[in-house]
Coordinates of C-alpha atoms and ligand atoms in Angstrom, one line a residue:
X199 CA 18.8 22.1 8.1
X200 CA 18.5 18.0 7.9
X201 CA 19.4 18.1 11.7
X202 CA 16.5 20.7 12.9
X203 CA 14.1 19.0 15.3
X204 CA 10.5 20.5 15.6
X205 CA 9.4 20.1 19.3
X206 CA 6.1 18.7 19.5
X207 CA 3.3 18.8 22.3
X208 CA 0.1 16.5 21.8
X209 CA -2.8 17.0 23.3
X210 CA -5.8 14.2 24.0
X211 CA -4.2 10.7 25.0
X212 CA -6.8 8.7 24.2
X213 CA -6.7 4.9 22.4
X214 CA -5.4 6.6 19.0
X215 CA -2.3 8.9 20.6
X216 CA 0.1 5.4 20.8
X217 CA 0.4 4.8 17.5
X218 CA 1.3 8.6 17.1
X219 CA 3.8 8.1 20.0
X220 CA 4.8 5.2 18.7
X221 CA 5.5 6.9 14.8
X222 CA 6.6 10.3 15.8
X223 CA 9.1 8.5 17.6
X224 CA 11.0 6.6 14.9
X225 CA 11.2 10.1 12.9
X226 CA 14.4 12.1 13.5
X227 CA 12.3 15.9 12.8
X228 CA 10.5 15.9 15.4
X229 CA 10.1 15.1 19.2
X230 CA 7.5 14.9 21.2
X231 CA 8.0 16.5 24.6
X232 CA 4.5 17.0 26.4
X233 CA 1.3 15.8 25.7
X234 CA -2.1 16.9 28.3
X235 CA -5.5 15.5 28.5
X236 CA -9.0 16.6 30.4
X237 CA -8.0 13.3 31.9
X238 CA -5.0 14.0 33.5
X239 CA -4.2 10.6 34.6
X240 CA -4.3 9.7 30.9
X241 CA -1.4 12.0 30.2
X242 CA 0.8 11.4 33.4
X243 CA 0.6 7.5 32.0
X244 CA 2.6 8.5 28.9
X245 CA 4.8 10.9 30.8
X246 CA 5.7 8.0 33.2
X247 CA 6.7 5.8 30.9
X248 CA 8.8 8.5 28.6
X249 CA 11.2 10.1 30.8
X250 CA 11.6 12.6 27.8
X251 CA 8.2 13.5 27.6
X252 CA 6.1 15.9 30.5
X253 CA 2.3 15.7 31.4
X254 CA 0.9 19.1 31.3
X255 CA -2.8 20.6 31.2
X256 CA -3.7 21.8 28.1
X257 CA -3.7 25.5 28.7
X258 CA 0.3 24.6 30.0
X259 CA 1.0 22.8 27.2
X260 CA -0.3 25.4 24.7
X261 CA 1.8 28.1 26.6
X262 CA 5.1 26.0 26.4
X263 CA 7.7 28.1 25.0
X264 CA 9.4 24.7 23.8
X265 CA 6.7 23.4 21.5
X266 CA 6.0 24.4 18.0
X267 CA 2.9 22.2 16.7
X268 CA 0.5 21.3 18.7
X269 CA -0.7 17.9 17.5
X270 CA -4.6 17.8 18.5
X271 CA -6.0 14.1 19.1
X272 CA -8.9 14.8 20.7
X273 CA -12.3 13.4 20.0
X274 CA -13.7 15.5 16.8
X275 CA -15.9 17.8 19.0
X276 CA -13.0 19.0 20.4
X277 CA -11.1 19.5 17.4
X278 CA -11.6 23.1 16.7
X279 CA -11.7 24.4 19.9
X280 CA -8.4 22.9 21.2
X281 CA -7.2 24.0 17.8
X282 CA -8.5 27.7 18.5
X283 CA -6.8 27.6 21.9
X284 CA -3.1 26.2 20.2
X285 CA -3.4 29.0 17.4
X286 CA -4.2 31.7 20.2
X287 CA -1.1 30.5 21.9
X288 CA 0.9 31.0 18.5
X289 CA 1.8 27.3 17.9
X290 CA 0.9 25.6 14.7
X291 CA -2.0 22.8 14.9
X292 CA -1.5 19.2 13.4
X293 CA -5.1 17.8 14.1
X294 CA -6.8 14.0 13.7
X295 CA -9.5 14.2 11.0
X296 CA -12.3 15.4 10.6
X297 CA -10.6 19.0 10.4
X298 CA -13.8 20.2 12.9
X299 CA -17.3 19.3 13.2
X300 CA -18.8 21.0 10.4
X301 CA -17.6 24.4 7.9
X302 CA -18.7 26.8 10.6
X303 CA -16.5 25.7 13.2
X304 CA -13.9 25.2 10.3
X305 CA -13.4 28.2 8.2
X306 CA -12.4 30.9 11.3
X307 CA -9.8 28.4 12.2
X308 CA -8.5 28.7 8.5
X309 CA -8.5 32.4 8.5
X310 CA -7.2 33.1 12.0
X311 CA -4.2 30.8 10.9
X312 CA -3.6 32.6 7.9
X313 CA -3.8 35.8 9.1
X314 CA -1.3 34.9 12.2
X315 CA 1.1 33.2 9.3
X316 CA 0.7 30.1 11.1
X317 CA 0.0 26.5 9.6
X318 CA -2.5 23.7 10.0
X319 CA -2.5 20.2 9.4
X320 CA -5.1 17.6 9.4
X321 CA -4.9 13.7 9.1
X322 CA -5.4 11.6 7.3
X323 CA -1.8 11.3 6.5
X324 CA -2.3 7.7 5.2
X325 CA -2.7 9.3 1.6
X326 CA 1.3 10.2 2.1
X327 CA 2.1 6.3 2.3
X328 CA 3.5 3.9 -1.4
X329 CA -0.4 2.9 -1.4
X330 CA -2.1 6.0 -2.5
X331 CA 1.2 7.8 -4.0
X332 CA 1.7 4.8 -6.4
X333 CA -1.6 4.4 -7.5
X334 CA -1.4 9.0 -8.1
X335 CA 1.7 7.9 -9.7
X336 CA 0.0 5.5 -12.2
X337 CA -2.5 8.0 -13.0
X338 CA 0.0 10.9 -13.2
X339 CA 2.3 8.6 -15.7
X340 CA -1.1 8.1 -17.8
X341 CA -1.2 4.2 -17.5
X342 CA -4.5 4.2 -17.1
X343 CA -5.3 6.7 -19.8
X344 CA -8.0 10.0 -18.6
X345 CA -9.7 8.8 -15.4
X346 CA -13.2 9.2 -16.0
X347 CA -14.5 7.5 -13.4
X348 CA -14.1 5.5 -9.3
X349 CA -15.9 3.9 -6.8
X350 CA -15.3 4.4 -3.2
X351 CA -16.7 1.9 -0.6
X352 CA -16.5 1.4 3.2
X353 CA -19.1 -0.7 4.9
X354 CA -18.6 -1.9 8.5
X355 CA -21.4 -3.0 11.0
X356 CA -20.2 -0.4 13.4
X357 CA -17.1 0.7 16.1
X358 CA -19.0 0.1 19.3
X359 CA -17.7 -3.7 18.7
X360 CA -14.3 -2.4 19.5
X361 CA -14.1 1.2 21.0
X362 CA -14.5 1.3 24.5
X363 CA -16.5 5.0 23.8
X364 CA -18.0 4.8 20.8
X365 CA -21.0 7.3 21.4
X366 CA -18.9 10.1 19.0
X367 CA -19.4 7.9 16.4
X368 CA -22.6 8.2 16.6
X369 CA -22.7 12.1 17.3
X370 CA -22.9 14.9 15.4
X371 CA -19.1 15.5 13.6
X372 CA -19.2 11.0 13.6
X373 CA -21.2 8.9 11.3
X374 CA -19.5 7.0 8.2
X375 CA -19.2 9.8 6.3
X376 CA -17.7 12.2 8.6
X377 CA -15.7 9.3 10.2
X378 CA -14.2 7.4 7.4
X379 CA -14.9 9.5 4.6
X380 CA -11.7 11.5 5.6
X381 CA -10.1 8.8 4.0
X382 CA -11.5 7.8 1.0
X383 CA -12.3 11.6 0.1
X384 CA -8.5 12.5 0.9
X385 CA -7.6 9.6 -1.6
X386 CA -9.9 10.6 -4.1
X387 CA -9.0 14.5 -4.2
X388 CA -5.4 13.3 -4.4
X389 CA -6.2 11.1 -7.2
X390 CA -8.7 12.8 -9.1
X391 CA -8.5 17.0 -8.0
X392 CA -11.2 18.9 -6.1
X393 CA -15.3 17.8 -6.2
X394 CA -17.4 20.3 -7.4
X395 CA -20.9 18.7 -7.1
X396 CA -22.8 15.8 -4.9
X397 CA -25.9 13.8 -5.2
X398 CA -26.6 11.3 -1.8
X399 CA -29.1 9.6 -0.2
X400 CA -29.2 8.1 3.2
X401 CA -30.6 5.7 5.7
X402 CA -30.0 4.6 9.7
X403 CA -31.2 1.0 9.9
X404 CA -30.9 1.2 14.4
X405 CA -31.7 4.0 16.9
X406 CA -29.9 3.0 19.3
X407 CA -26.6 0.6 19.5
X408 CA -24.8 -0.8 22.3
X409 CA -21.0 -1.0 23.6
X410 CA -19.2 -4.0 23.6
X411 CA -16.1 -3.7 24.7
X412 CA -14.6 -1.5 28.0
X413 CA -15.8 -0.9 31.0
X414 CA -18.8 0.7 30.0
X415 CA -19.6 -2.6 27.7
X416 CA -23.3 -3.2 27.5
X417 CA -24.7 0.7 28.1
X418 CA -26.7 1.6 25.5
X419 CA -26.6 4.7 23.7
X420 CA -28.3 6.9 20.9
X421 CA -27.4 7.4 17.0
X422 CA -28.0 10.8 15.9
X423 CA -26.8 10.5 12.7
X424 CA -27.7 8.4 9.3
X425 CA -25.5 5.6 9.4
X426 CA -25.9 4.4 5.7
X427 CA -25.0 6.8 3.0
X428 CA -24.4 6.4 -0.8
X429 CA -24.4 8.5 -4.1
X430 CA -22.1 10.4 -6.3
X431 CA -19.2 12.8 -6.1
X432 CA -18.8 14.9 -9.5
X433 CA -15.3 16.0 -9.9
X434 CA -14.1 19.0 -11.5
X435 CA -12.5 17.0 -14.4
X436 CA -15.5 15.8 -14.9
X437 CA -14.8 12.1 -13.3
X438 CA -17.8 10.6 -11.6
X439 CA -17.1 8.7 -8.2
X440 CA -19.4 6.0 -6.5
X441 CA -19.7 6.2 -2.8
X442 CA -21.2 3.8 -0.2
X443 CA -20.1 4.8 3.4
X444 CA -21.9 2.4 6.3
X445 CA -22.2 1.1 9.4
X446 CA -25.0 -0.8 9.0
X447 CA -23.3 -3.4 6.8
X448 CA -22.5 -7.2 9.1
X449 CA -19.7 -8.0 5.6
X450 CA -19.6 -6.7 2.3
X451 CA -16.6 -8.0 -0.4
X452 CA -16.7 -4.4 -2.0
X453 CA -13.4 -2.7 -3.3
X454 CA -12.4 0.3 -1.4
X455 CA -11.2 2.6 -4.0
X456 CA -11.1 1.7 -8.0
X457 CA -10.5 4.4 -10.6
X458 CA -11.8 3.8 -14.2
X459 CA -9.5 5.5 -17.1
X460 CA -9.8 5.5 -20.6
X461 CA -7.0 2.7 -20.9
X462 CA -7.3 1.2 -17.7
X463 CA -8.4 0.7 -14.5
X464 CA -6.7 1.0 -11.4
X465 CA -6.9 -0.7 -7.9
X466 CA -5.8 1.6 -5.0
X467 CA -5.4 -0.4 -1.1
X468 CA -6.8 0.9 1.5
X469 CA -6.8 4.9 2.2
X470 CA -7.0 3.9 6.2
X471 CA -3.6 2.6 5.5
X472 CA -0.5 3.7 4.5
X473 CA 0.8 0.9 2.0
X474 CA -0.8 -2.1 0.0
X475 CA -0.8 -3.5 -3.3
X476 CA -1.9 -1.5 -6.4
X477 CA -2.9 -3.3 -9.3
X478 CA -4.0 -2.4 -12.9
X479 CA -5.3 -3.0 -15.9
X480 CA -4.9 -2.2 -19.2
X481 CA -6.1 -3.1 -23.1
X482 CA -2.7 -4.9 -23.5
X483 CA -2.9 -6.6 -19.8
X484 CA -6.3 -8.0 -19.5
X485 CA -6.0 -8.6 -15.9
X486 CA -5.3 -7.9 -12.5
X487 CA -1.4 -6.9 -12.6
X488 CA 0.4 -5.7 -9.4
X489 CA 2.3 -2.5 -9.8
X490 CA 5.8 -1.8 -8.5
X491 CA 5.4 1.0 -5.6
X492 CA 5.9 4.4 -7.3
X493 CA 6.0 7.1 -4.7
X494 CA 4.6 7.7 -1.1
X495 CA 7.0 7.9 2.4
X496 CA 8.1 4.1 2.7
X497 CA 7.1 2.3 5.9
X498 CA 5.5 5.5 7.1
X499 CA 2.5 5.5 9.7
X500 CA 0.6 7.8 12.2
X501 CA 2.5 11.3 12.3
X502 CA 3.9 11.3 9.0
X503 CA 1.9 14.7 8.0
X504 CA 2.9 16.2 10.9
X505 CA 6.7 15.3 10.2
X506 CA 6.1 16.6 6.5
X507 CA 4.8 20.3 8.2
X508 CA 7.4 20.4 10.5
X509 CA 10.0 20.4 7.2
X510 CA 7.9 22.2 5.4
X511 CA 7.6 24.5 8.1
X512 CA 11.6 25.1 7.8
X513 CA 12.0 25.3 4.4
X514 CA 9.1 27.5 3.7
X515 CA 7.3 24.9 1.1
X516 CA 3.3 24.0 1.5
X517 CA 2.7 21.1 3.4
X518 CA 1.0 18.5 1.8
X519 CA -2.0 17.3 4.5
X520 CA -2.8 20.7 4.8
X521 CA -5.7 22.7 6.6
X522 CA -7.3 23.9 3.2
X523 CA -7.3 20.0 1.5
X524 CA -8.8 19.2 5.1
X525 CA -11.3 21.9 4.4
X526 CA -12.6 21.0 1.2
X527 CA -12.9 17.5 2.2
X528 CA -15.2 18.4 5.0
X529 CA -17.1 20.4 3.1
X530 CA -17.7 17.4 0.1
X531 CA -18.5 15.1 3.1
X532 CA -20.6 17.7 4.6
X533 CA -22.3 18.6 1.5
X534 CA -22.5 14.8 0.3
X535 CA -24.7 14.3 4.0
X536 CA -26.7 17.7 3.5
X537 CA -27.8 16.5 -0.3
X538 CA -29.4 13.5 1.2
X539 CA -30.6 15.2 4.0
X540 CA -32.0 18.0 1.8
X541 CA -33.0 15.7 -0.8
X542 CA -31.0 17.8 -3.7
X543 CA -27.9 17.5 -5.7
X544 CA -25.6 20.0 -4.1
X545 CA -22.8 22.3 -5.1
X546 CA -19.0 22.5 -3.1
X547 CA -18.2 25.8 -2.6
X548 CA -14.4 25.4 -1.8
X549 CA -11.5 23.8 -3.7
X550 CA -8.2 22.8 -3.4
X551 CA -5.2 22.3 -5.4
X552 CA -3.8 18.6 -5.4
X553 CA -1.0 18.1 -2.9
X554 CA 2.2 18.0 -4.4
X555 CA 3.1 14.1 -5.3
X556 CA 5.3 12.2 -2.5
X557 CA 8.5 11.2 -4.9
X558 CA 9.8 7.3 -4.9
X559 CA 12.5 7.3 -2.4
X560 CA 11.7 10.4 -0.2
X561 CA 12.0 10.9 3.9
X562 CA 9.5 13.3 5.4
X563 CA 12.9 15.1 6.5
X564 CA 13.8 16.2 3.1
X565 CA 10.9 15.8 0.3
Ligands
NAD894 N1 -9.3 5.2 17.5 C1 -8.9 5.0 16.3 O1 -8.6 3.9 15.8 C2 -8.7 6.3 15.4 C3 -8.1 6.1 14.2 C4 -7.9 7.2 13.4 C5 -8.3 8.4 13.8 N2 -8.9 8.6 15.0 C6 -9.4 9.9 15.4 O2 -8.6 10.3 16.5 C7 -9.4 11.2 17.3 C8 -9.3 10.6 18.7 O3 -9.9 9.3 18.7 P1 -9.6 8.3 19.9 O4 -10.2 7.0 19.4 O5 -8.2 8.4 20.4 O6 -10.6 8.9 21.0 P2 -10.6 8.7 22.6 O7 -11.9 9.1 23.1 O8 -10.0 7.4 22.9 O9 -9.5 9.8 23.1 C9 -9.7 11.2 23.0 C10 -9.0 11.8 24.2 O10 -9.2 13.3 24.1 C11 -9.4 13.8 25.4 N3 -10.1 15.1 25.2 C12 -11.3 15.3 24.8 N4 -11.5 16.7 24.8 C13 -10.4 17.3 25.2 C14 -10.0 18.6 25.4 N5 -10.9 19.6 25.1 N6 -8.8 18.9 25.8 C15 -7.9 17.9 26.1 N7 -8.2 16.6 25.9 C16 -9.5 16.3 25.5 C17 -10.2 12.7 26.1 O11 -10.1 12.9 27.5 C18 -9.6 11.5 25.6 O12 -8.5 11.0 26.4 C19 -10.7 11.3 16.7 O13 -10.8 12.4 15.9 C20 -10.8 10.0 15.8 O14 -11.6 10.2 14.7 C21 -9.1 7.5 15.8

């Protein structure tokens, strides 16, 4: 079984897909063997330079008898309908984050897979890395006592400084909260269980922004979404997390993630990431004390959850960066924009159960 390889098509070539190349490469369960793009020259550019891999259209790639998962890096208003074509096609989908552009476009993708018995899996895989597993390692050991509370922060002044097409950023399915929130959330459900209830408000401090970078640097374009939101996400332990999510912020020296326990606190490294330090502290250590790593997939990047779904896939186990944890964390972040929007607290409807742990020491080939 160690030596099964899961063949692996990816569709949308765009600035993320090298670091996915780049990962899925280095891990022995699965091989990438087509990827397709709208932009076909996109695709041929990989091809040419991977004799093993073949540039395809979509709709050829999704019909290729050779390829399992289809790994779906498209830009987020694609997601669910290159999804929807994949699962049609009867491959799995491994999809970048967020799962679609809001519930409705989510939840038939959900049931169709399940009722075709086939799987889907939804960045961010970051969560999978030593960062987040040791810090869900300290909490699980109870170093830091009952978590009762976090705070989750990510301000930047915007992607247009460095994308070369921002304007989905900016789009309905973008924003910080759809955008990044994939992370933090994802860390925080793994951390703390499911959310039941959110309180948010929000602001957009600019109308319109400008690209900086690219050939297209200097068009301006519009922002159709609030770009500044902050409140609070009510777990169902009963743990309370701060959020700030922005792109109006020029610098801020806020922690990403910090959970707050009865006998401790805990600092957990950046969910966008897939390692970093994790520090506590306790009564007995009054201050900031690095922890040895704990668990996660060592020196894992990009593609990681899709290697963990293609094992799980053969030995019949969940998957831990699954459709359904995808799911609940688009409907918190969803919820979290609709309560300020709405100007209400707001219940979540869905929940998940926390991904199994990654042990100290496993591969994504045999966890
Ligand atoms: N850029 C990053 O640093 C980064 C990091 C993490 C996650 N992501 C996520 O990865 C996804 C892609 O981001 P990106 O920055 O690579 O975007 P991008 O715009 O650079 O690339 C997207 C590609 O998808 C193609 N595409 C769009 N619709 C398609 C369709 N229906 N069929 C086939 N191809 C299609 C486009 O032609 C383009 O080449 C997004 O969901 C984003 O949130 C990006």
């Amino acid at each position: 079984m160690g030596e099964q390889v899961t063949r692996v098509g990816i569709v949308g070539t765009g600035v993320i897909s090298g670091t996915y190349l780049d990962h899925l490469g280095k891990l022995p369960g699965v091989d990438v063997v087509a990827v397709a793009d709208l932009d076909v020259a996109r695709a041929q550019t990989i091809a040419d330079k991977n004799p093993a891999i073949r540039a395809l259209t979509p709709e050829e790639l999704y019909a290729a008898d050779d390829i399992e998962i289809v790994v779906n890096l498209t830009i987020p208003a694609a997601h669910a309908a290159v999804h929807q074509a994949a699962l049609a096609a009867g491959k799995h989908v491994y999809g970048e984050k967020p799962l679609a552009m809001d519930r409705t476009e989510a939840e038939p993708l959900l049931k169709y897979a399940a009722a075709n018995d086939l799987r889907i899996g939804c960045a961010p895989d970051t969560v999978l890395g030593t960062g987040t597993q040791t810090a869900r390692a300290v909490i699980d050991r109870g170093d830091i006592g009952t978590p009762h509370a976090a705070t989750a922060f990510m301000v930047t002044p915007g992607h247009e400084l460095w994308h070369p097409a921002p304007e989905f950023y900016y789009q309905p399915g973008g924003g910080p909260v759809l955008d990044m929130g994939p992370y933090y959330v994802t860390s925080l459900v793994t951390l703390l269980g499911p959310v039941v209830r959110v309180t948010a408000r929000a602001g957009q401090s600019k109308q319109q922004r400008k690209i900086h970078t690219g050939p297209r640097a200097g068009t301006v374009f519009d922002v159709e979404v609030p770009t500044h939101v902050t409140g609070v996400l009510e777990h169902e332990s009963g743990a309370l997390t701060t959020v700030l999510m922005s792109f109006d912020v020029w610098a801020g020296r806020l922690p990403r993630i910090e959970v707050h326990g009865t006998d401790g606190s805990l600092s957990v490294p950046d969910p966008n990431g897939f390692d970093g330090t994790v520090e506590v502290v306790t009564p007995e250590q009054r201050e900031w004390t690095e922890v040895p790593v704990a668990g996660g997939y060592a020196g894992a990047g990009r593609g990681v959850g899709v290697a963990d779904m293609a094992r799980a896939l053969r030995t019949g186990e969940p998957h831990r960066a699954s459709g359904e944890l995808a799911y609940h964390v688009l409907d918190v972040l969803e919820s979290f924009v609709d309560s300020a929007v709405q100007d209400q607290p707001l219940d979540v409807a869905s929940t998940v159960t926390r991904p199994a742990a990654v042990p100290l020491g496993a591969s994504p080939e045999t966890a």
